[in-house]
PDB file of C-alpha atoms in Angstrom:
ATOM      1  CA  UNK A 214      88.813  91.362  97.780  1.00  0.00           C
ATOM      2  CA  UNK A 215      86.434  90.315  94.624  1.00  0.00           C
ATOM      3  CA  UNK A 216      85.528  87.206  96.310  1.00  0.00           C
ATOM      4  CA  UNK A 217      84.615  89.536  99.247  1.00  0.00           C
ATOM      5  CA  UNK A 218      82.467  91.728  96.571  1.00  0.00           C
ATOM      6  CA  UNK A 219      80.697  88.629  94.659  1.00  0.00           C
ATOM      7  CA  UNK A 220      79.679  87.378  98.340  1.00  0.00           C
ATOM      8  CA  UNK A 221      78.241  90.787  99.028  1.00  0.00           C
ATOM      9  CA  UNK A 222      76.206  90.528  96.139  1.00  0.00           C
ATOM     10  CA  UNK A 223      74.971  87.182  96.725  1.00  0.00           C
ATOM     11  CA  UNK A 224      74.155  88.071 100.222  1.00  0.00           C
ATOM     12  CA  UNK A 225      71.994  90.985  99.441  1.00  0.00           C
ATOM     13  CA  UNK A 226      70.437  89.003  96.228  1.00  0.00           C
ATOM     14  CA  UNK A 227      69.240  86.669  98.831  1.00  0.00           C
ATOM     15  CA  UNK A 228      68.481  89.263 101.369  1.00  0.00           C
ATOM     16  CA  UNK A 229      65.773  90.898  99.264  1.00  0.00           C
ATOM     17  CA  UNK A 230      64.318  87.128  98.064  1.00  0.00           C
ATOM     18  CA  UNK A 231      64.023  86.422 101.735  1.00  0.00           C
ATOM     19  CA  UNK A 232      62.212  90.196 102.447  1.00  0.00           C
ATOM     20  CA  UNK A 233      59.710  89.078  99.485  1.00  0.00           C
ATOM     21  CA  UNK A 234      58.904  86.041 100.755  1.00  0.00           C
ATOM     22  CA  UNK A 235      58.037  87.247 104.377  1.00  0.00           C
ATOM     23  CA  UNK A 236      55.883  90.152 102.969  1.00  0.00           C
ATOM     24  CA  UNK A 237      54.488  87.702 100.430  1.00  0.00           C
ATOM     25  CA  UNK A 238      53.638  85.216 103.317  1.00  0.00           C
ATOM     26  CA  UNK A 239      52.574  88.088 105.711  1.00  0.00           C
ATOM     27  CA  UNK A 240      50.277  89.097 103.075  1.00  0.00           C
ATOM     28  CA  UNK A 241      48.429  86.277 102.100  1.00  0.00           C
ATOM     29  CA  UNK A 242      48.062  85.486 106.508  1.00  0.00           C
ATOM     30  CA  UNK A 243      46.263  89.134 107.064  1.00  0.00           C
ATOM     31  CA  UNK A 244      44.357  88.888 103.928  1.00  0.00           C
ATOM     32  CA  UNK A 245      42.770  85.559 104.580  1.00  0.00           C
ATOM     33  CA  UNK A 246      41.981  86.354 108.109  1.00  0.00           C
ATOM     34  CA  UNK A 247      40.189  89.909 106.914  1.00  0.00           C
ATOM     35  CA  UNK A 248      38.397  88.517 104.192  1.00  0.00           C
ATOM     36  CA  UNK A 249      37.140  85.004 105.297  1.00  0.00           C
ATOM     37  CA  UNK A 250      33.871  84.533 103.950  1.00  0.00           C
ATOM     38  CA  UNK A 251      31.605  80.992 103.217  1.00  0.00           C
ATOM     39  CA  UNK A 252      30.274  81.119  99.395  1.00  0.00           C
ATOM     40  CA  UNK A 253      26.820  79.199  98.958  1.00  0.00           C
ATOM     41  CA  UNK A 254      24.233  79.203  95.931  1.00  0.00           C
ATOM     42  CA  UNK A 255      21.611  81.903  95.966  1.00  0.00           C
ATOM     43  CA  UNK A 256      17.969  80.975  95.598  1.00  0.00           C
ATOM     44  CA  UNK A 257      17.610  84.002  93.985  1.00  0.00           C
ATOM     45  CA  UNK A 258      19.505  85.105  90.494  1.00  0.00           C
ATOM     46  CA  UNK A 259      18.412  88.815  90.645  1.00  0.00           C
ATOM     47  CA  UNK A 260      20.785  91.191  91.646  1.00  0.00           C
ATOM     48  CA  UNK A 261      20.344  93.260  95.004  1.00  0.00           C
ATOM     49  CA  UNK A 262      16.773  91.334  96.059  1.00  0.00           C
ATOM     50  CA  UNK A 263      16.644  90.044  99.337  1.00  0.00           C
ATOM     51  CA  UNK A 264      16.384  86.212  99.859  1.00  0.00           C
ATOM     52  CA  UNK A 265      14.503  86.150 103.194  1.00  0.00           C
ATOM     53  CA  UNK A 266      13.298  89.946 104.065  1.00  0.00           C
ATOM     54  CA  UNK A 267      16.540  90.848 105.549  1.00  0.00           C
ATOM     55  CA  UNK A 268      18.084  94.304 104.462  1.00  0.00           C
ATOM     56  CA  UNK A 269      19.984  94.371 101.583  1.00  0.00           C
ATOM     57  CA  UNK A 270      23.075  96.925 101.316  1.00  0.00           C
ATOM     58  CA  UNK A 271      25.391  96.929  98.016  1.00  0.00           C
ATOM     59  CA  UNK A 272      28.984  96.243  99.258  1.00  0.00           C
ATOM     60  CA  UNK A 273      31.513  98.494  97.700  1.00  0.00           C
ATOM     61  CA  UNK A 274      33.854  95.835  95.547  1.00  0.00           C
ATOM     62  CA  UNK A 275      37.114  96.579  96.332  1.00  0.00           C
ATOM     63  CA  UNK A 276      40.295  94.757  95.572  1.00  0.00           C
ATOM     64  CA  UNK A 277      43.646  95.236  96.489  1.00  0.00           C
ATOM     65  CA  UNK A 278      45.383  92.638  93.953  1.00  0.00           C
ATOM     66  CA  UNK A 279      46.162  95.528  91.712  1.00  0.00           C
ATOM     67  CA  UNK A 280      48.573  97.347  94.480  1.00  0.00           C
ATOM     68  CA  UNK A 281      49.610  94.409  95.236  1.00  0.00           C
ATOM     69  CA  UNK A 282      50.882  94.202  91.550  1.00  0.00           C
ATOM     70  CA  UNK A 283      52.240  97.334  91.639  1.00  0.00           C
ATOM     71  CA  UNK A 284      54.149  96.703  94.877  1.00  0.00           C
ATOM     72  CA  UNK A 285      55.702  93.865  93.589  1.00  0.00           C
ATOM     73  CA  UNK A 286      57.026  95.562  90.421  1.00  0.00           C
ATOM     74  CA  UNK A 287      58.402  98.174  92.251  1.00  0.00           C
ATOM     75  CA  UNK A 288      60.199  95.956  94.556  1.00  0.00           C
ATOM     76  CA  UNK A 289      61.424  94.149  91.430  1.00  0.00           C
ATOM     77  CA  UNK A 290      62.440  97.317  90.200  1.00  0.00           C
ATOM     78  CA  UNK A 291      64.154  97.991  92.804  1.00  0.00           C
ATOM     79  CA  UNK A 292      66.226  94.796  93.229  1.00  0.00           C
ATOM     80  CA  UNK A 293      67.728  95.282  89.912  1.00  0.00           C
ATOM     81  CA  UNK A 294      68.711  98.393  90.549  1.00  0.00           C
ATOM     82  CA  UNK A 295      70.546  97.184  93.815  1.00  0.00           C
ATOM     83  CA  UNK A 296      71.953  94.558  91.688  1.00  0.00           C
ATOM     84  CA  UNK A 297      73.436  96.820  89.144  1.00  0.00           C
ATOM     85  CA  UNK A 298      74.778  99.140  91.847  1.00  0.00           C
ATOM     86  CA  UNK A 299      76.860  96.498  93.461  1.00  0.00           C
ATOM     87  CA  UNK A 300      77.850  94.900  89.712  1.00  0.00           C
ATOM     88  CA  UNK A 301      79.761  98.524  88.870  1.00  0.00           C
ATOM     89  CA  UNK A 302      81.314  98.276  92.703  1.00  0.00           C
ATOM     90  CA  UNK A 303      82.110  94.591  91.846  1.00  0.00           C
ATOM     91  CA  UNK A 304      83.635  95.989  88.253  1.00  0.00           C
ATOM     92  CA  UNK A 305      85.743  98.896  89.978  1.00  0.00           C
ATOM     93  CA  UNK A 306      87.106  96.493  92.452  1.00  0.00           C
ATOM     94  CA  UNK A 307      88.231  94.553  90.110  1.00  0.00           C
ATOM     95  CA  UNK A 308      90.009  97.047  88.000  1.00  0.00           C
ATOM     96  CA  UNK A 309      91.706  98.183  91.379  1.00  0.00           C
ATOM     97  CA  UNK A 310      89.716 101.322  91.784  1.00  0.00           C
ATOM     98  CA  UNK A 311      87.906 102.618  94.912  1.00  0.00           C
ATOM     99  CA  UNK A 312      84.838 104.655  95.299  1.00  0.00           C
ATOM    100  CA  UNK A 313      85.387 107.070  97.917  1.00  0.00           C
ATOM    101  CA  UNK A 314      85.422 111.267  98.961  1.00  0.00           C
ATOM    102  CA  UNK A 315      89.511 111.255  99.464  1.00  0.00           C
ATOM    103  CA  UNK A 316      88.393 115.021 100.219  1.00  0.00           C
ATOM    104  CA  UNK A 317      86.579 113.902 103.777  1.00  0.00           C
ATOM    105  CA  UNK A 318      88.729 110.967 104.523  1.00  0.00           C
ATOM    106  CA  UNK A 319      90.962 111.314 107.660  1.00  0.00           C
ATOM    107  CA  UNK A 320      94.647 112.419 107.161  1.00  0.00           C
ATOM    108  CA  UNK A 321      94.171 112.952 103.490  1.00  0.00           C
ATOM    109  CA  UNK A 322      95.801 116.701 104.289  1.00  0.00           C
ATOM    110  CA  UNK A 323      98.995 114.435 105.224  1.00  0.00           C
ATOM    111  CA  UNK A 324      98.240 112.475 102.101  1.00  0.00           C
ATOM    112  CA  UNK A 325      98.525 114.985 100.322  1.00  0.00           C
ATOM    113  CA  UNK A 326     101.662 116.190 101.985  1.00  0.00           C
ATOM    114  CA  UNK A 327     103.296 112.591 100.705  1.00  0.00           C
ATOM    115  CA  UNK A 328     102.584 113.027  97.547  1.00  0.00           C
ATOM    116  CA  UNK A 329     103.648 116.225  97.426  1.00  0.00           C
ATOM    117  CA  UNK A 330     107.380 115.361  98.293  1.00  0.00           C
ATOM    118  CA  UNK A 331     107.519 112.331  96.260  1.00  0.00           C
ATOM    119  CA  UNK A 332     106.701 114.357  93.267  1.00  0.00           C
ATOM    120  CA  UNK A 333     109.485 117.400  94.404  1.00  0.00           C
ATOM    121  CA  UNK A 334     111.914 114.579  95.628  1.00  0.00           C
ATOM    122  CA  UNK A 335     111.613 111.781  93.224  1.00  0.00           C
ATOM    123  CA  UNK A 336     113.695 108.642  94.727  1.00  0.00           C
ATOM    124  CA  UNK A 337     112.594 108.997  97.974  1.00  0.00           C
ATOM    125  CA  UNK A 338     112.556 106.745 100.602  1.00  0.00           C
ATOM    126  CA  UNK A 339     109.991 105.933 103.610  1.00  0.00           C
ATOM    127  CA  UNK A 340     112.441 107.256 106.068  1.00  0.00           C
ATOM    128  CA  UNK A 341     112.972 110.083 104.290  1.00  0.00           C
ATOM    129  CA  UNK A 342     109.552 111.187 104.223  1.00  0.00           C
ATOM    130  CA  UNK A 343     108.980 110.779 108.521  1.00  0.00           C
ATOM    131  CA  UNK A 344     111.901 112.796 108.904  1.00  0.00           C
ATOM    132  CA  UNK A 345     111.278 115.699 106.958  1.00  0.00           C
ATOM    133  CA  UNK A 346     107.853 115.937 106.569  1.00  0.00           C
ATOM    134  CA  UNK A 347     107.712 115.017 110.603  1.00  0.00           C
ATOM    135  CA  UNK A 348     105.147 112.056 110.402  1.00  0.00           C
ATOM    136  CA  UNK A 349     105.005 109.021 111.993  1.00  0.00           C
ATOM    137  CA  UNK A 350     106.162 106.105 110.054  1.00  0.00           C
ATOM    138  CA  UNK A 351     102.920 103.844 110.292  1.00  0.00           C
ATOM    139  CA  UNK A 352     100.783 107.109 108.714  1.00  0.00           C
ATOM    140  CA  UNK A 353     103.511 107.223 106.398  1.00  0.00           C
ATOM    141  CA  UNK A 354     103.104 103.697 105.082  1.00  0.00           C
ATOM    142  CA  UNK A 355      99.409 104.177 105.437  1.00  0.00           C
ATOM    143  CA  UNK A 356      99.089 107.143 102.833  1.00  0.00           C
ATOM    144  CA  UNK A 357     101.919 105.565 100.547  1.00  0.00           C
ATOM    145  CA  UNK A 358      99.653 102.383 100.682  1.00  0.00           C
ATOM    146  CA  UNK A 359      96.953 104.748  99.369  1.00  0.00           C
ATOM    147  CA  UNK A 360      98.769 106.658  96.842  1.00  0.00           C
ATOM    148  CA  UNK A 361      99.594 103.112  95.302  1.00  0.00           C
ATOM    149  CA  UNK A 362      96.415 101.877  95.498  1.00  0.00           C
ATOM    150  CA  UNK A 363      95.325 105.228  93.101  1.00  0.00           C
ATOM    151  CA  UNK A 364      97.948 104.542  90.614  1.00  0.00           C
ATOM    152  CA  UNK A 365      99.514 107.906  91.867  1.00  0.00           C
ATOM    153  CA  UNK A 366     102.644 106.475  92.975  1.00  0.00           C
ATOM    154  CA  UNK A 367     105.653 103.853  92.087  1.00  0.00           C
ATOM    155  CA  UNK A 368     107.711 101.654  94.006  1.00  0.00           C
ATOM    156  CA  UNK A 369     111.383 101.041  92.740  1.00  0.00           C
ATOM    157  CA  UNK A 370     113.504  98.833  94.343  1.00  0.00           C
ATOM    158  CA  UNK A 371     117.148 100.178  94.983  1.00  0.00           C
ATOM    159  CA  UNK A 372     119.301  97.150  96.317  1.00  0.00           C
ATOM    160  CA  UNK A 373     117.429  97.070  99.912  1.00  0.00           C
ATOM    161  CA  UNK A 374     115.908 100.294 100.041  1.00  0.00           C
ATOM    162  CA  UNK A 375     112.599 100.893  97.947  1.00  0.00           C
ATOM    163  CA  UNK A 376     112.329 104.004  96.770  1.00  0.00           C
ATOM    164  CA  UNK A 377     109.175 105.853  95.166  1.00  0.00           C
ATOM    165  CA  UNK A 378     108.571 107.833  91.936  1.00  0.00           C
ATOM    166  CA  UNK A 379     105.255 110.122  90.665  1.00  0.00           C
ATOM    167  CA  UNK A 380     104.169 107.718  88.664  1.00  0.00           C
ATOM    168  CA  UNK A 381     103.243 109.865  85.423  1.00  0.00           C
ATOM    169  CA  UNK A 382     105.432 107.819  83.329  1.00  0.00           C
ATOM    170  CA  UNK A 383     108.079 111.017  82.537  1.00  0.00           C
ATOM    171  CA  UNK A 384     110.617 108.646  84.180  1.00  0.00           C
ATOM    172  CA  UNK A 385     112.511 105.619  82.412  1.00  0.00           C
ATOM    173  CA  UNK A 386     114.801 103.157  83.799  1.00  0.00           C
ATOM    174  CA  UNK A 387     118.260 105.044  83.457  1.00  0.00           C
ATOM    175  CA  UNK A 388     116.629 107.794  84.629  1.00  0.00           C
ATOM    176  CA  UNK A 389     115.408 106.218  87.929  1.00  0.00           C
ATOM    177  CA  UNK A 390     118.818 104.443  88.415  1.00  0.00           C
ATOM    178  CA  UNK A 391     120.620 107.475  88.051  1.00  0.00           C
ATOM    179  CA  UNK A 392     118.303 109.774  90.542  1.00  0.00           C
ATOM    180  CA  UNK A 393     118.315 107.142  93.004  1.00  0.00           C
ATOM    181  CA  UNK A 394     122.560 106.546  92.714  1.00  0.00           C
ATOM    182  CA  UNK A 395     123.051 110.294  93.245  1.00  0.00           C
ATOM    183  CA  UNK A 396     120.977 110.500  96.255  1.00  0.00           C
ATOM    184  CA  UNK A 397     123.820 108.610  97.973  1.00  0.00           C
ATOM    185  CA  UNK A 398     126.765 111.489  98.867  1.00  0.00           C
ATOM    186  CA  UNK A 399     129.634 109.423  98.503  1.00  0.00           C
ATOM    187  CA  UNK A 400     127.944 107.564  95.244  1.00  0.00           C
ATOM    188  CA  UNK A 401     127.376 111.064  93.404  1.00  0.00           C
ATOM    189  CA  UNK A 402     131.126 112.582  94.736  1.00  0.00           C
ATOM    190  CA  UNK A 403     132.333 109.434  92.688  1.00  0.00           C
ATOM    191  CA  UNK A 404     130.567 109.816  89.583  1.00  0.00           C
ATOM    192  CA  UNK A 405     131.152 113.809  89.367  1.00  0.00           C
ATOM    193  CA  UNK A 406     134.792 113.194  90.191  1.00  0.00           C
ATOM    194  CA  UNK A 407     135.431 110.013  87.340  1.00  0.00           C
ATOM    195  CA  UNK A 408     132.569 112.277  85.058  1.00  0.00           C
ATOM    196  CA  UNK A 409     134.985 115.448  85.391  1.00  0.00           C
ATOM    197  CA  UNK A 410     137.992 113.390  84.497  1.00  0.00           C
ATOM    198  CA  UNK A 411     140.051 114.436  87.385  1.00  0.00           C
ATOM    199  CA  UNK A 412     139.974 111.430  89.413  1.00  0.00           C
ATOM    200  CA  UNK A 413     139.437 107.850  87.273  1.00  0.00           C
ATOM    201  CA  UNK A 414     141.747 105.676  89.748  1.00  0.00           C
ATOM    202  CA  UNK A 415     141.148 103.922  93.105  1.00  0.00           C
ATOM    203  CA  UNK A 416     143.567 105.277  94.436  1.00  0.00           C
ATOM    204  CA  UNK A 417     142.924 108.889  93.007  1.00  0.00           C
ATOM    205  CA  UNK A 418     139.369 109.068  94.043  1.00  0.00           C
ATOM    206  CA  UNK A 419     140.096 107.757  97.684  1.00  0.00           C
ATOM    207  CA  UNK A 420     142.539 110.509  98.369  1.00  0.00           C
ATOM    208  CA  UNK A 421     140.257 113.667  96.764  1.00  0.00           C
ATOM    209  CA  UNK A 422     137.083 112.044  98.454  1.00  0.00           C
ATOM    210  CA  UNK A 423     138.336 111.290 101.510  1.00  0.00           C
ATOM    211  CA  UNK A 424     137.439 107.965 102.426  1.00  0.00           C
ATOM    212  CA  UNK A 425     139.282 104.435 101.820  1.00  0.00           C
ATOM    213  CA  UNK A 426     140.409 102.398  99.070  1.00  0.00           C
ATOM    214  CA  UNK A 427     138.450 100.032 100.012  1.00  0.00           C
ATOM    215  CA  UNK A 428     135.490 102.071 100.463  1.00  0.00           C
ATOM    216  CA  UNK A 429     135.826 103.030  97.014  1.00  0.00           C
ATOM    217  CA  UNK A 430     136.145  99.529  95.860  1.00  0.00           C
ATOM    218  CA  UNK A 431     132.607  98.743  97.314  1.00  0.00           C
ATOM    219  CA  UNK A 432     130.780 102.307  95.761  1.00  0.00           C
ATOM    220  CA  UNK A 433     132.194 101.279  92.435  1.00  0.00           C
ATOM    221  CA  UNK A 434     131.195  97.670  92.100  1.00  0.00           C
ATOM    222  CA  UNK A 435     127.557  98.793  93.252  1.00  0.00           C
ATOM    223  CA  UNK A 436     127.994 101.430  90.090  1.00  0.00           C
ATOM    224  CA  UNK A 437     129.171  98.838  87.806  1.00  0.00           C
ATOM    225  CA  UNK A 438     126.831  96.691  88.535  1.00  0.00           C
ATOM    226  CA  UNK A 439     123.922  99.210  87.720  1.00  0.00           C
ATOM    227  CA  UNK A 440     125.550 100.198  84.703  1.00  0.00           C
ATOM    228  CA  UNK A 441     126.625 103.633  85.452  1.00  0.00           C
ATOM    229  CA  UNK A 442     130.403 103.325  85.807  1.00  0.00           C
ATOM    230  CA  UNK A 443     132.479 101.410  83.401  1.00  0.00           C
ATOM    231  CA  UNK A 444     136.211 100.591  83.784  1.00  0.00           C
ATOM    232  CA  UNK A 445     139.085  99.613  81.232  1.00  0.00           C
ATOM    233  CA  UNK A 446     143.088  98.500  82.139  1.00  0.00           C
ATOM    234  CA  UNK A 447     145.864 100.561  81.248  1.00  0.00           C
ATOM    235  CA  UNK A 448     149.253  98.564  82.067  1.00  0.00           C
ATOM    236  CA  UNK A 449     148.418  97.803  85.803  1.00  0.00           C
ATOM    237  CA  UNK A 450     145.740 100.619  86.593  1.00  0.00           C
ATOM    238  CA  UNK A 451     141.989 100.622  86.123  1.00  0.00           C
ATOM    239  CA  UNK A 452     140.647 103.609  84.872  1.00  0.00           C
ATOM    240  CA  UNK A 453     137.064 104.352  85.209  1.00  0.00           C
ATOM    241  CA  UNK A 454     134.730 106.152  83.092  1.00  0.00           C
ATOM    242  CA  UNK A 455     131.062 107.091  83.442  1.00  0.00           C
ATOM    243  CA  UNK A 456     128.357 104.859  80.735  1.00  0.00           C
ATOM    244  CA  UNK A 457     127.936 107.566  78.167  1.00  0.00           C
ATOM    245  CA  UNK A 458     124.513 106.299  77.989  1.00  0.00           C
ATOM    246  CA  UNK A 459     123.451 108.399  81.369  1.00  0.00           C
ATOM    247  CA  UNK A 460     125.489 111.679  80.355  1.00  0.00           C
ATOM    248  CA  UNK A 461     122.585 113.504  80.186  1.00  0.00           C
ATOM    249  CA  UNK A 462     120.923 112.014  83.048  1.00  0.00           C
ATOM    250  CA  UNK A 463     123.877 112.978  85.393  1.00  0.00           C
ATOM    251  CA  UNK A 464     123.868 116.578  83.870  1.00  0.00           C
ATOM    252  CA  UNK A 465     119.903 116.609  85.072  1.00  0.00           C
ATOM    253  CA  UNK A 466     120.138 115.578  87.924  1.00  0.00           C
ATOM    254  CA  UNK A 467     123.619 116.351  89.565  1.00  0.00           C
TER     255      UNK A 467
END
């Protein structure tokens, strides 16, 4: 994209060199042909006498080198100011902004409507947002594209799902691990369950859940691994116990 800006520049640099030179060379063509003239000595060295009886008539002296001048300043004047124009569109592109009305541009109602949920549903996933905001999944990408593009949005990665977050800083790591964990049902059954202290076994938690042991198995080593469950061995059991460090976390967003 900037080397598509710097060639812009260059090309309309050029562009208006090229537009000087043809009026430059258009000029100099008519003005020749309207003022041809042939300049020979005159007998006579007093001003306004005739030479050989003919009529005499003063000739108003008129010259348009001044205009041209002016013209030339002000299409000077104007070049630089072209120049500059597409310098601060070559500076914003660079620092990742874009200069357009987002209040005219097509589907920015729906845009809006993106955002919206993202910021009310932190976490949430493309999918997500086509079925309930009832969108079609290439608009969807298209706006989330956008919202990225303004800084408005964040993209988290979850595993194999990317997830999105208002991206007003307000949320840290933990804090994005945890929202996006408890989004799962059978992921936030687990953690409430060990957090309460009622269920801390496999074989505990499979039976008040409902599911199987080996079901279990996988939802826990997906929480160990992003730190939120921990587990310790007493005599053959494992007992598991939520990280302390996301207490809160869980408490805000259960």
């Amino acid at each position: 994209m900037e080397n598509r800006a710097t060639n812009l520049v260059a090309h309309c640099i050029n562009y208006r060199r090229l537009c000087l030179l043809c009026f430059l060379s258009l000029y100099l063509i008519v003005t020749a042909e309207a003022t041809e003239y042939v300049v020979s000595p005159a007998p006579n060295d007093e001003f306004g006498v005739s030479v050989a009886g003919e009529e005499v008539t003063q000739v108003r002296d008129f010259t348009v080198y001044w205009q041209f001048l002016l013209w030339l300043a002000a299409m000077q004047i104007l070049s630089i100011i072209d120049v500059l124009l597409h310098l601060a569109k070559l500076i914003f592109v660079v620092l990742g902004f874009k200069i357009k009305g987002q209040a005219n541009e097509p589907g920015s109602s729906s845009q809006s409507k993106v955002y919206d949920y993202i910021k009310t549903r932190p976490g949430t996933y493309i999918s997500d947002i086509v079925n309930k905001l009832n969108l079609n999944r290439g608009a969807v990408k298209y706006h989330i594209k956008n919202l990225k593009a303004q800084n408005k949005i964040e993209a988290y990665k979850d595993g194999g799902k990317v997830r999105y977050f208002e991206n007003n800083f307000s949320y840290d790591n933990e804090e994005k691990i945890i929202i996006s964990a408890l989004q799962n049902v059978t992921s936030k059954k687990i953690v409430l369950e060990i957090r309460n202290g009622q269920c801390t076994t496999n074989i505990a938690l499979a039976q008040e859940i409902g599911v199987s042991r080996a079901t279990i198995s996988w939802y826990i080593k997906n929480l160990k691994d992003i730190g939120i469950v921990q587990e310790t061995k007493k005599g053959r059991n494992i007992i598991y116990r939520v990280n302390p460090s996301y207490e809160n976390f869980i408490e805000k967003y259960k």
